[in-house]
XYZ file of C-alpha atoms in Angstrom:
623
model
C 21.542 -13.379 -62.790
C 23.007 -15.538 -60.044
C 21.420 -18.851 -59.048
C 20.641 -20.446 -55.707
C 24.213 -21.664 -55.370
C 25.722 -18.393 -56.454
C 26.990 -15.207 -54.933
C 23.668 -13.752 -53.796
C 23.829 -15.588 -50.484
C 26.569 -13.209 -49.379
C 24.446 -10.040 -49.570
C 23.164 -10.065 -45.991
C 26.612 -10.866 -44.638
C 27.921 -7.649 -46.159
C 25.099 -5.384 -45.051
C 26.930 -4.597 -41.815
C 30.000 -3.218 -43.650
C 30.545 0.334 -42.406
C 29.522 3.227 -44.619
C 32.042 5.492 -46.338
C 29.622 8.426 -46.214
C 29.483 8.472 -50.019
C 26.368 6.635 -51.319
C 27.905 6.031 -54.745
C 31.083 4.610 -53.218
C 29.058 2.524 -50.746
C 27.188 1.032 -53.705
C 30.321 -0.211 -55.503
C 31.881 -1.430 -52.231
C 28.699 -3.388 -51.496
C 28.700 -4.722 -55.071
C 32.303 -5.890 -54.787
C 31.771 -7.609 -51.445
C 28.571 -9.223 -52.758
C 30.282 -10.746 -55.792
C 33.881 -11.490 -54.790
C 34.504 -14.954 -53.332
C 38.279 -14.573 -52.960
C 38.856 -14.003 -49.189
C 42.113 -12.117 -49.773
C 40.766 -9.532 -52.219
C 37.588 -9.161 -50.135
C 39.800 -8.455 -47.126
C 41.707 -5.812 -49.098
C 38.494 -3.877 -49.769
C 37.249 -4.306 -46.206
C 40.521 -2.981 -44.780
C 40.427 0.048 -47.088
C 36.886 0.798 -45.882
C 37.913 0.400 -42.255
C 40.897 2.731 -42.766
C 38.720 5.386 -44.519
C 40.955 5.208 -47.602
C 38.202 6.483 -49.861
C 40.411 7.762 -52.686
C 42.066 4.361 -52.980
C 38.639 2.694 -53.014
C 37.447 5.026 -55.775
C 40.520 4.284 -57.890
C 39.987 0.545 -57.516
C 36.204 0.324 -57.736
C 34.800 3.304 -59.666
C 36.316 2.502 -63.070
C 36.866 -0.610 -65.154
C 39.777 -1.829 -67.247
C 39.345 -1.374 -70.982
C 40.636 -3.676 -73.672
C 44.072 -2.399 -74.682
C 46.709 -4.402 -76.541
C 44.516 -7.402 -77.391
C 43.014 -7.644 -73.921
C 43.474 -6.465 -70.352
C 46.610 -5.605 -68.425
C 46.756 -4.048 -64.952
C 48.042 -4.484 -61.415
C 46.794 -7.519 -59.483
C 44.622 -6.938 -56.429
C 41.081 -6.058 -55.406
C 39.094 -3.705 -57.618
C 37.145 -3.549 -60.863
C 40.124 -1.915 -62.591
C 42.620 -4.582 -61.478
C 43.372 -8.146 -62.448
C 41.816 -10.578 -59.990
C 39.488 -13.568 -59.768
C 36.314 -11.513 -60.172
C 37.424 -9.365 -63.111
C 38.770 -12.445 -64.931
C 35.442 -14.240 -64.393
C 33.577 -11.153 -65.639
C 35.831 -10.900 -68.677
C 35.382 -14.565 -69.523
C 31.599 -14.308 -69.218
C 31.683 -11.434 -71.720
C 34.022 -13.357 -74.013
C 31.687 -16.384 -73.849
C 28.644 -14.243 -74.695
C 30.315 -12.666 -77.707
C 31.833 -15.887 -79.059
C 28.559 -17.814 -78.666
C 26.805 -15.202 -80.804
C 29.596 -15.129 -83.390
C 30.324 -18.864 -83.854
C 27.548 -21.438 -84.256
C 30.008 -24.240 -83.470
C 31.645 -22.454 -80.521
C 30.918 -25.132 -77.907
C 32.528 -27.964 -79.876
C 35.539 -26.008 -81.186
C 36.137 -24.360 -77.823
C 38.879 -22.096 -76.559
C 42.560 -22.499 -75.712
C 43.744 -21.240 -72.303
C 47.390 -20.804 -71.300
C 49.263 -19.017 -68.548
C 52.702 -17.823 -67.462
C 54.364 -17.985 -64.029
C 53.131 -14.731 -62.463
C 51.442 -14.543 -59.096
C 50.797 -12.339 -56.082
C 50.491 -13.850 -52.643
C 48.655 -10.964 -50.967
C 45.758 -11.101 -53.444
C 45.779 -14.873 -53.911
C 46.051 -14.332 -57.657
C 48.341 -16.384 -59.854
C 48.306 -16.832 -63.607
C 47.569 -20.540 -63.094
C 44.558 -19.858 -60.847
C 43.209 -17.171 -63.198
C 43.584 -19.571 -66.141
C 41.645 -22.246 -64.237
C 38.858 -19.758 -63.454
C 38.763 -18.754 -67.136
C 38.342 -22.438 -67.991
C 35.715 -22.916 -65.260
C 33.465 -20.185 -66.678
C 33.604 -21.774 -70.137
C 33.106 -25.318 -68.788
C 30.109 -24.133 -66.732
C 28.474 -23.334 -70.098
C 29.506 -26.667 -71.688
C 32.246 -25.223 -73.877
C 35.289 -27.341 -74.757
C 38.417 -25.910 -73.091
C 41.969 -26.759 -74.143
C 43.751 -25.744 -70.925
C 47.513 -26.264 -70.759
C 48.478 -28.252 -67.660
C 51.657 -26.218 -67.148
C 52.972 -22.765 -68.016
C 53.798 -22.129 -71.678
C 55.305 -19.351 -73.806
C 52.675 -16.897 -75.005
C 53.073 -17.949 -78.694
C 51.905 -21.470 -77.797
C 48.348 -20.192 -77.265
C 47.802 -18.727 -80.771
C 49.709 -21.706 -82.209
C 47.292 -24.072 -80.438
C 44.264 -22.005 -81.536
C 45.217 -22.611 -85.167
C 46.284 -26.247 -84.791
C 43.221 -27.272 -82.761
C 40.727 -25.185 -84.741
C 39.552 -23.333 -81.620
C 37.512 -20.152 -81.987
C 39.710 -18.144 -79.599
C 42.544 -18.281 -77.096
C 43.252 -16.639 -73.743
C 46.756 -16.217 -72.327
C 47.089 -15.061 -68.730
C 50.267 -12.979 -68.804
C 51.655 -9.488 -68.370
C 54.715 -10.329 -70.474
C 57.611 -8.098 -69.342
C 55.574 -5.748 -67.116
C 56.532 -5.176 -63.445
C 55.845 -8.058 -61.050
C 52.701 -6.377 -59.665
C 50.915 -6.721 -63.022
C 49.048 -9.453 -64.819
C 46.946 -9.604 -67.944
C 44.281 -11.350 -70.006
C 45.362 -11.577 -73.632
C 42.820 -12.716 -76.222
C 43.447 -14.325 -79.628
C 40.951 -14.757 -82.463
C 40.378 -17.957 -84.460
C 43.046 -16.925 -87.007
C 45.685 -16.945 -84.257
C 46.134 -13.172 -84.303
C 45.495 -10.967 -81.270
C 41.955 -9.601 -81.304
C 41.400 -6.248 -82.955
C 38.450 -4.036 -83.835
C 35.536 -4.543 -83.808
C 35.895 -7.686 -81.659
C 37.697 -5.921 -78.775
C 34.976 -3.300 -78.304
C 32.187 -5.846 -78.704
C 33.736 -8.143 -76.097
C 34.089 -5.205 -73.690
C 30.407 -4.344 -74.233
C 29.437 -7.973 -73.576
C 31.477 -7.952 -70.347
C 29.683 -4.840 -69.091
C 26.249 -6.301 -69.906
C 26.596 -9.069 -67.268
C 29.012 -8.256 -64.489
C 27.545 -10.506 -61.829
C 29.105 -14.006 -61.823
C 26.639 -16.504 -63.275
C 26.955 -19.203 -60.654
C 29.175 -20.771 -58.030
C 30.614 -22.966 -60.811
C 32.541 -19.969 -62.136
C 34.673 -20.061 -58.983
C 35.377 -23.797 -59.058
C 38.980 -24.386 -60.103
C 38.316 -28.100 -59.616
C 36.094 -28.181 -62.723
C 39.205 -28.405 -64.874
C 40.145 -31.703 -63.207
C 36.722 -33.364 -63.393
C 34.999 -32.039 -66.525
C 35.213 -34.228 -69.634
C 35.129 -31.162 -71.910
C 38.575 -30.103 -70.675
C 41.595 -31.316 -72.670
C 45.307 -30.783 -72.001
C 47.047 -29.874 -75.277
C 50.547 -29.495 -73.777
C 52.257 -32.635 -75.122
C 50.632 -32.480 -78.556
C 51.226 -28.757 -79.112
C 54.795 -28.839 -77.837
C 55.649 -31.787 -80.121
C 54.054 -30.179 -83.173
C 55.696 -26.836 -82.484
C 59.181 -28.360 -82.182
C 58.558 -30.450 -85.306
C 57.484 -27.410 -87.340
C 60.394 -25.424 -85.943
C 62.678 -27.527 -88.159
C 61.330 -25.562 -91.167
C 63.505 -22.693 -89.910
C 66.609 -24.875 -89.576
C 68.824 -24.625 -92.673
C 72.250 -25.856 -91.499
C 71.804 -28.677 -88.982
C 75.168 -30.319 -89.749
C 76.950 -27.027 -89.212
C 75.070 -26.520 -85.927
C 76.196 -29.913 -84.595
C 79.859 -29.077 -85.104
C 79.759 -25.372 -84.181
C 82.233 -24.337 -81.464
C 80.016 -21.411 -80.417
C 78.841 -21.329 -76.800
C 75.570 -19.673 -75.812
C 74.180 -18.415 -72.509
C 70.421 -18.149 -72.006
C 68.370 -16.350 -69.372
C 64.631 -16.925 -69.027
C 64.219 -13.938 -66.650
C 62.470 -16.068 -64.003
C 59.784 -16.922 -66.552
C 58.691 -19.767 -68.806
C 61.491 -19.845 -71.383
C 64.142 -22.261 -70.069
C 62.712 -25.668 -71.034
C 61.367 -24.482 -74.392
C 64.558 -22.764 -75.576
C 66.491 -25.834 -74.374
C 64.278 -28.097 -76.543
C 64.544 -25.755 -79.540
C 68.350 -25.909 -79.398
C 68.265 -29.710 -79.385
C 65.830 -29.636 -82.314
C 68.342 -27.603 -84.337
C 71.210 -29.928 -83.460
C 72.900 -27.602 -80.951
C 74.045 -28.450 -77.473
C 71.684 -26.649 -75.046
C 72.656 -23.108 -74.030
C 74.186 -22.560 -70.581
C 71.387 -21.351 -68.284
C 71.702 -18.411 -65.913
C 70.891 -20.464 -62.831
C 69.698 -17.523 -60.709
C 67.040 -16.760 -63.381
C 66.304 -20.252 -64.726
C 63.380 -21.251 -62.502
C 60.025 -19.458 -62.443
C 59.687 -16.867 -59.700
C 56.845 -14.291 -59.761
C 58.922 -11.931 -57.585
C 61.691 -11.630 -60.218
C 64.267 -11.319 -57.405
C 67.398 -10.882 -59.513
C 66.185 -8.104 -61.837
C 65.023 -4.584 -61.144
C 62.737 -4.862 -64.161
C 61.883 -8.175 -65.915
C 62.265 -6.666 -69.363
C 65.344 -7.692 -71.399
C 64.641 -4.775 -73.735
C 66.205 -2.524 -71.097
C 69.621 -3.765 -72.252
C 72.923 -4.236 -70.487
C 71.706 -3.135 -67.048
C 69.264 -6.073 -66.771
C 71.554 -8.557 -68.572
C 74.279 -8.247 -65.939
C 74.047 -11.847 -64.648
C 73.928 -13.236 -68.184
C 76.987 -11.287 -69.311
C 78.905 -12.232 -66.167
C 78.169 -15.924 -66.735
C 79.106 -15.660 -70.418
C 82.487 -14.192 -69.483
C 83.060 -16.948 -66.937
C 82.090 -19.679 -69.428
C 83.802 -17.944 -72.373
C 80.538 -17.955 -74.296
C 80.228 -15.694 -77.319
C 76.467 -15.070 -77.445
C 73.920 -14.196 -74.747
C 70.222 -14.848 -75.397
C 67.507 -13.597 -73.026
C 63.804 -14.297 -73.352
C 61.325 -12.191 -71.411
C 59.104 -13.834 -68.746
C 56.501 -15.144 -71.227
C 59.148 -15.897 -73.901
C 57.640 -13.886 -76.721
C 60.558 -11.409 -76.915
C 64.274 -11.929 -77.338
C 67.353 -9.886 -76.431
C 70.781 -10.763 -77.846
C 74.292 -9.693 -76.864
C 77.591 -10.647 -78.531
C 81.121 -10.485 -77.193
C 82.745 -7.702 -79.201
C 86.211 -7.993 -77.682
C 87.778 -9.377 -74.508
C 86.096 -6.956 -72.127
C 82.997 -5.533 -73.823
C 79.668 -6.688 -75.175
C 77.457 -5.476 -77.979
C 73.777 -5.582 -76.934
C 71.773 -5.411 -80.144
C 68.731 -3.191 -80.413
C 65.501 -4.647 -81.752
C 66.073 -2.804 -85.014
C 69.614 -4.169 -85.388
C 68.482 -7.730 -84.685
C 65.716 -7.292 -87.247
C 68.268 -6.245 -89.876
C 70.217 -9.448 -89.181
C 67.175 -11.734 -89.026
C 65.564 -10.177 -92.109
C 68.804 -10.654 -94.056
C 69.129 -14.247 -92.800
C 65.579 -15.281 -93.651
C 65.799 -13.857 -97.171
C 69.329 -15.254 -97.712
C 68.093 -18.790 -97.006
C 64.835 -18.344 -98.896
C 66.733 -17.139 -101.973
C 68.988 -20.209 -101.827
C 65.879 -22.364 -102.278
C 64.130 -19.994 -104.729
C 66.734 -18.637 -107.169
C 64.130 -17.367 -109.684
C 63.684 -13.607 -109.031
C 60.024 -13.900 -110.065
C 59.349 -15.941 -106.918
C 60.041 -12.827 -104.821
C 56.804 -11.263 -106.040
C 54.796 -13.252 -103.485
C 57.194 -12.691 -100.581
C 56.537 -10.118 -97.850
C 58.277 -8.749 -94.787
C 56.421 -6.656 -92.229
C 57.289 -4.164 -89.518
C 55.413 -1.768 -87.287
C 55.645 1.846 -88.357
C 57.789 2.882 -85.364
C 60.349 0.217 -86.247
C 63.393 0.535 -88.505
C 62.847 1.027 -92.242
C 65.720 -1.399 -92.977
C 63.341 -4.052 -94.365
C 62.003 -1.453 -96.770
C 65.561 -0.896 -98.009
C 65.981 -4.692 -98.408
C 62.741 -4.938 -100.373
C 63.659 -2.058 -102.660
C 66.887 -3.766 -103.731
C 65.886 -7.454 -103.518
C 62.479 -7.203 -105.178
C 60.150 -8.526 -102.480
C 57.336 -6.605 -100.756
C 57.449 -4.654 -97.519
C 54.450 -3.355 -95.563
C 54.102 -1.335 -92.377
C 51.433 -1.688 -89.717
C 50.434 0.275 -86.650
C 52.470 -0.501 -83.478
C 51.550 -3.766 -81.804
C 51.794 -7.342 -83.011
C 48.008 -7.611 -83.303
C 48.295 -5.525 -86.467
C 51.114 -7.686 -87.818
C 49.229 -10.906 -86.969
C 46.100 -9.778 -88.787
C 48.134 -8.556 -91.780
C 49.858 -11.981 -91.967
C 46.431 -13.653 -92.009
C 45.271 -11.325 -94.778
C 48.392 -11.906 -96.930
C 48.609 -15.691 -96.509
C 44.898 -16.048 -97.400
C 45.783 -14.733 -100.866
C 48.724 -17.090 -101.365
C 51.567 -14.853 -100.235
C 54.470 -15.819 -97.949
C 55.490 -13.678 -94.971
C 59.156 -14.497 -94.356
C 59.796 -12.212 -91.415
C 58.032 -9.626 -89.263
C 59.103 -7.558 -86.283
C 58.526 -4.701 -83.899
C 61.456 -2.708 -82.561
C 60.720 -3.697 -78.951
C 62.627 -6.985 -79.541
C 59.585 -8.819 -80.924
C 60.403 -11.089 -83.891
C 58.593 -13.643 -86.023
C 60.706 -15.825 -88.311
C 58.661 -17.685 -90.919
C 54.989 -18.508 -90.567
C 54.967 -20.721 -87.490
C 52.540 -18.527 -85.536
C 51.068 -15.036 -86.144
C 52.690 -13.642 -82.997
C 56.156 -12.590 -81.895
C 58.087 -15.601 -80.675
C 61.222 -15.499 -78.536
C 61.748 -19.278 -78.590
C 62.034 -19.638 -82.367
C 63.925 -16.338 -82.660
C 66.515 -17.520 -80.104
C 67.426 -20.661 -82.007
C 67.341 -18.913 -85.402
C 69.815 -16.332 -84.050
C 71.985 -19.198 -82.786
C 72.065 -20.848 -86.215
C 72.764 -17.539 -87.964
C 75.679 -16.882 -85.573
C 77.058 -20.397 -86.181
C 76.847 -19.960 -89.954
C 78.515 -16.544 -89.849
C 81.311 -17.896 -87.643
C 81.986 -20.547 -90.321
C 82.582 -17.593 -92.681
C 84.797 -15.863 -90.069
C 82.144 -13.249 -89.367
C 80.479 -12.120 -86.152
C 76.892 -10.859 -85.904
C 78.264 -7.323 -85.484
C 80.427 -7.596 -88.589
C 77.518 -8.916 -90.645
C 75.336 -6.054 -89.441
C 77.941 -3.644 -90.809
C 77.951 -5.547 -94.123
C 74.160 -5.212 -94.303
C 74.325 -1.459 -93.701
C 77.028 -1.037 -96.337
C 74.850 -2.875 -98.870
C 71.432 -1.449 -98.042
C 72.299 1.842 -96.350
C 72.993 2.696 -92.714
C 69.872 2.751 -90.574
C 70.728 4.292 -87.210
C 67.947 4.473 -84.672
C 67.256 5.669 -81.140
C 64.337 4.466 -79.059
C 63.462 5.484 -75.536
C 60.633 6.769 -73.392
C 59.560 9.028 -70.555
C 57.133 7.995 -67.832
C 54.017 10.118 -67.320
C 51.559 9.011 -64.637
C 49.121 11.856 -65.313
C 46.800 11.313 -68.353
C 45.777 15.022 -68.598
C 49.457 15.965 -68.986
C 49.792 13.513 -71.889
C 46.710 15.082 -73.488
C 48.189 18.562 -73.037
C 51.547 17.565 -74.580
C 50.012 16.137 -77.750
C 47.497 18.988 -78.059
C 50.426 21.439 -77.966
C 52.221 19.540 -80.756
C 49.063 19.580 -82.915
C 48.845 23.353 -82.503
C 52.570 24.109 -82.343
C 52.671 26.813 -85.012
C 49.113 28.017 -84.444
C 45.713 26.330 -84.435
C 45.901 23.035 -86.339
C 49.517 23.643 -87.421
C 52.163 21.041 -86.587
C 55.879 21.807 -86.017
C 57.765 23.022 -89.086
C 61.257 22.372 -87.706
C 62.874 19.752 -85.441
C 66.457 20.211 -84.288
C 67.038 22.877 -86.914
C 65.915 20.605 -89.779
C 62.790 21.265 -91.817
C 59.798 18.928 -91.334
C 58.628 17.825 -94.799
C 55.767 15.490 -93.783
C 53.545 14.991 -90.724
C 51.382 11.955 -90.045
C 48.995 11.838 -87.080
C 47.170 8.508 -86.881
C 45.155 9.730 -83.882
C 43.355 12.227 -86.100
C 43.907 10.459 -89.441
C 45.972 13.312 -90.937
C 48.917 12.675 -93.295
C 50.416 15.588 -95.203
C 52.264 13.225 -97.589
C 49.024 11.880 -99.075
C 47.139 13.743 -101.839
C 43.914 13.597 -99.802
C 45.792 14.328 -96.527
C 44.439 11.071 -95.042
C 46.574 8.502 -93.268
C 46.921 5.129 -95.023
C 47.314 3.483 -91.608
C 44.070 3.056 -89.619
C 42.979 5.875 -87.325
C 43.499 5.007 -83.635
C 41.743 7.629 -81.532
C 42.370 5.758 -78.272
C 46.108 6.546 -78.302
C 48.414 9.294 -79.557
C 50.952 8.864 -82.365
C 52.559 11.619 -84.438
C 55.352 11.005 -86.989
C 57.564 13.711 -88.473
C 59.629 13.074 -91.624
C 62.524 15.510 -91.888
C 64.336 16.898 -94.907
C 67.569 15.022 -94.049
C 65.866 11.581 -94.073
C 65.308 11.261 -90.329
C 61.927 9.835 -89.299
C 60.787 10.755 -85.758
C 57.732 9.430 -83.912
C 56.118 10.209 -80.555
C 53.453 7.851 -79.234
C 51.750 6.694 -76.068
C 52.085 3.091 -74.893
C 49.043 0.831 -74.933
C 50.073 -1.033 -71.783
C 52.206 1.305 -69.630
C 52.178 4.994 -68.513
C 54.837 5.953 -71.055
C 55.385 8.330 -73.936
C 57.750 6.553 -76.300
C 59.942 8.308 -78.821
C 61.664 6.873 -81.877
C 64.104 8.410 -84.325
C 65.876 6.823 -87.279
C 68.363 8.097 -89.807
C 67.751 6.198 -93.063
C 70.868 6.806 -95.174
C 71.248 5.785 -98.792
C 73.603 2.891 -99.679
C 77.199 4.073 -99.922
C 76.956 6.812 -97.285
C 79.690 5.820 -94.831
C 80.220 8.822 -92.536
C 78.612 7.013 -89.619
C 79.854 9.352 -86.900
C 78.325 12.290 -88.749
C 74.995 10.448 -89.085
C 75.066 9.556 -85.386
C 75.681 13.161 -84.354
C 72.837 14.415 -86.560
C 70.497 11.778 -85.137
C 71.502 12.627 -81.556
C 70.718 16.297 -82.185
C 67.282 15.516 -83.656
C 66.432 13.088 -80.830
C 67.383 15.638 -78.156
C 65.237 18.281 -79.834
C 62.293 15.892 -80.168
C 62.431 15.198 -76.438
C 63.228 18.662 -75.113
C 61.186 20.835 -77.488
C 58.045 18.740 -77.814
C 57.773 16.693 -74.604
C 59.399 19.244 -72.243
C 60.211 16.675 -69.515
C 61.088 19.156 -66.761
C 58.078 21.408 -67.264
C 55.710 18.421 -67.454
C 57.296 16.432 -64.592
C 58.125 13.514 -66.860
C 60.487 10.811 -65.607
C 63.280 10.157 -68.072
C 64.257 6.562 -68.756
C 67.240 5.474 -66.687
C 69.000 2.201 -67.529
């Protein structure tokens, strides 16, 4: 499959590499050294061979990454199951093969390629380099490539796919994962993350042709010299900021607001873009957390670059806000698709909102402003809000009272993005969508969670509420009093052993005997069980889940007699078992402390009785 200028010339040079004593392992080592042209990742494999680290070699070379949440995500470094030059080239070759079969006009419409600020010196991998190699593979086959000339927020890639009419988009990012990781996120022509059957077909196409086609695939310089490469940065940024004004409802109020905001970009891409968004809305720019403002792939000031972890990772932001007497802290994750928000609740404490609480506020705000412009109740019939099934049911309570539609999807914004596409095709409007892991989409700007737009929408909502002598926290209480208290708990345990995960979920599925799920949780009767891994749902007449079956991951939801909904599921991108509980009280129920105690009891039972952390050597979340 290679040509005269390709990788085959290296075969003889590698024939002297010492044997591991395992013919199968020798074969994959030889294959890696024959194909990889990155001297740093080649050296990693050679040093592992020299040190007889055969188990490490097997882990790296004897398995491949599979497409998870809309693409690949793994640690950077040498190996077929890691993110590196070779695996990105292989993935792009497979993507090319599939897209060229699927779209007759693929070459002219092309692909969008973006990247974040990640990188790893020891493997010579950076998001920018991997993006250039992605572009090089496509350019080597005469495909138009819209490659951003600088780092961008993840939502800019699907936004550009739609605006430029491209057939697909690739974003090199690992979002909020640890610094060791990187990823290859793929978007379809509708701007949504890829889903079945495209993900499996792309993976099959990758595996059909693993050897790099030619030396051109390794030539970063192609992006500078090839006439088929365009740079969409200026155009897309301008159009995005222009369209962002559709979410701005009170510009005059924003200009005069006394509120002060602090923003952290968590060493990622967010600073410049959030800054511009604030100016677009008429605000003065937020005060940046200087230690976290500039891109740094080592994330030196945070233990974990994930603002979802709450107060422990927002320490610098909160300290700066106190110094500057700012009322609101905004934090975007490294690729700026998620948003965390904290509000000063009194002189010495801060309220860090959960994703579910922020969604209650943003959902209320989006409908409040929409209703101002559409006073006829009949107009609500074509309005939708969406949430993933592990997220709060607060939007469902809104919809029940306000007369619009609410729909749930499986966890992951790829499901929301594809549902938005489906609904808008038939003339409906999706006002707001979210997932509890601080992922929000306000309006229809892009079918992906977007921390940049969410940050400035939160700012305007806070400014408006202040003009009514209300804080975000006070308005949240007003929402709960109107639509019913929705108290939720979300956390996780870490499990690095896949067989243990399998054992845990098998035990739950046979808890009361073969094929019988738990009947009680925390002393409360279980009235319904839904298992989307097997497709079972006891609440349906045919016992079949309305949500699609997802056999590749585990997810079991228990609905209890007291109104608590509890879910256990595995993460698509990390070695975690996540657990979610929510008490959905009816409007008018005001004994919050009693609801909180009941929810705490159920959550403890869910964790201790079903996951058994100590017995299964699970690591509890510590923040």
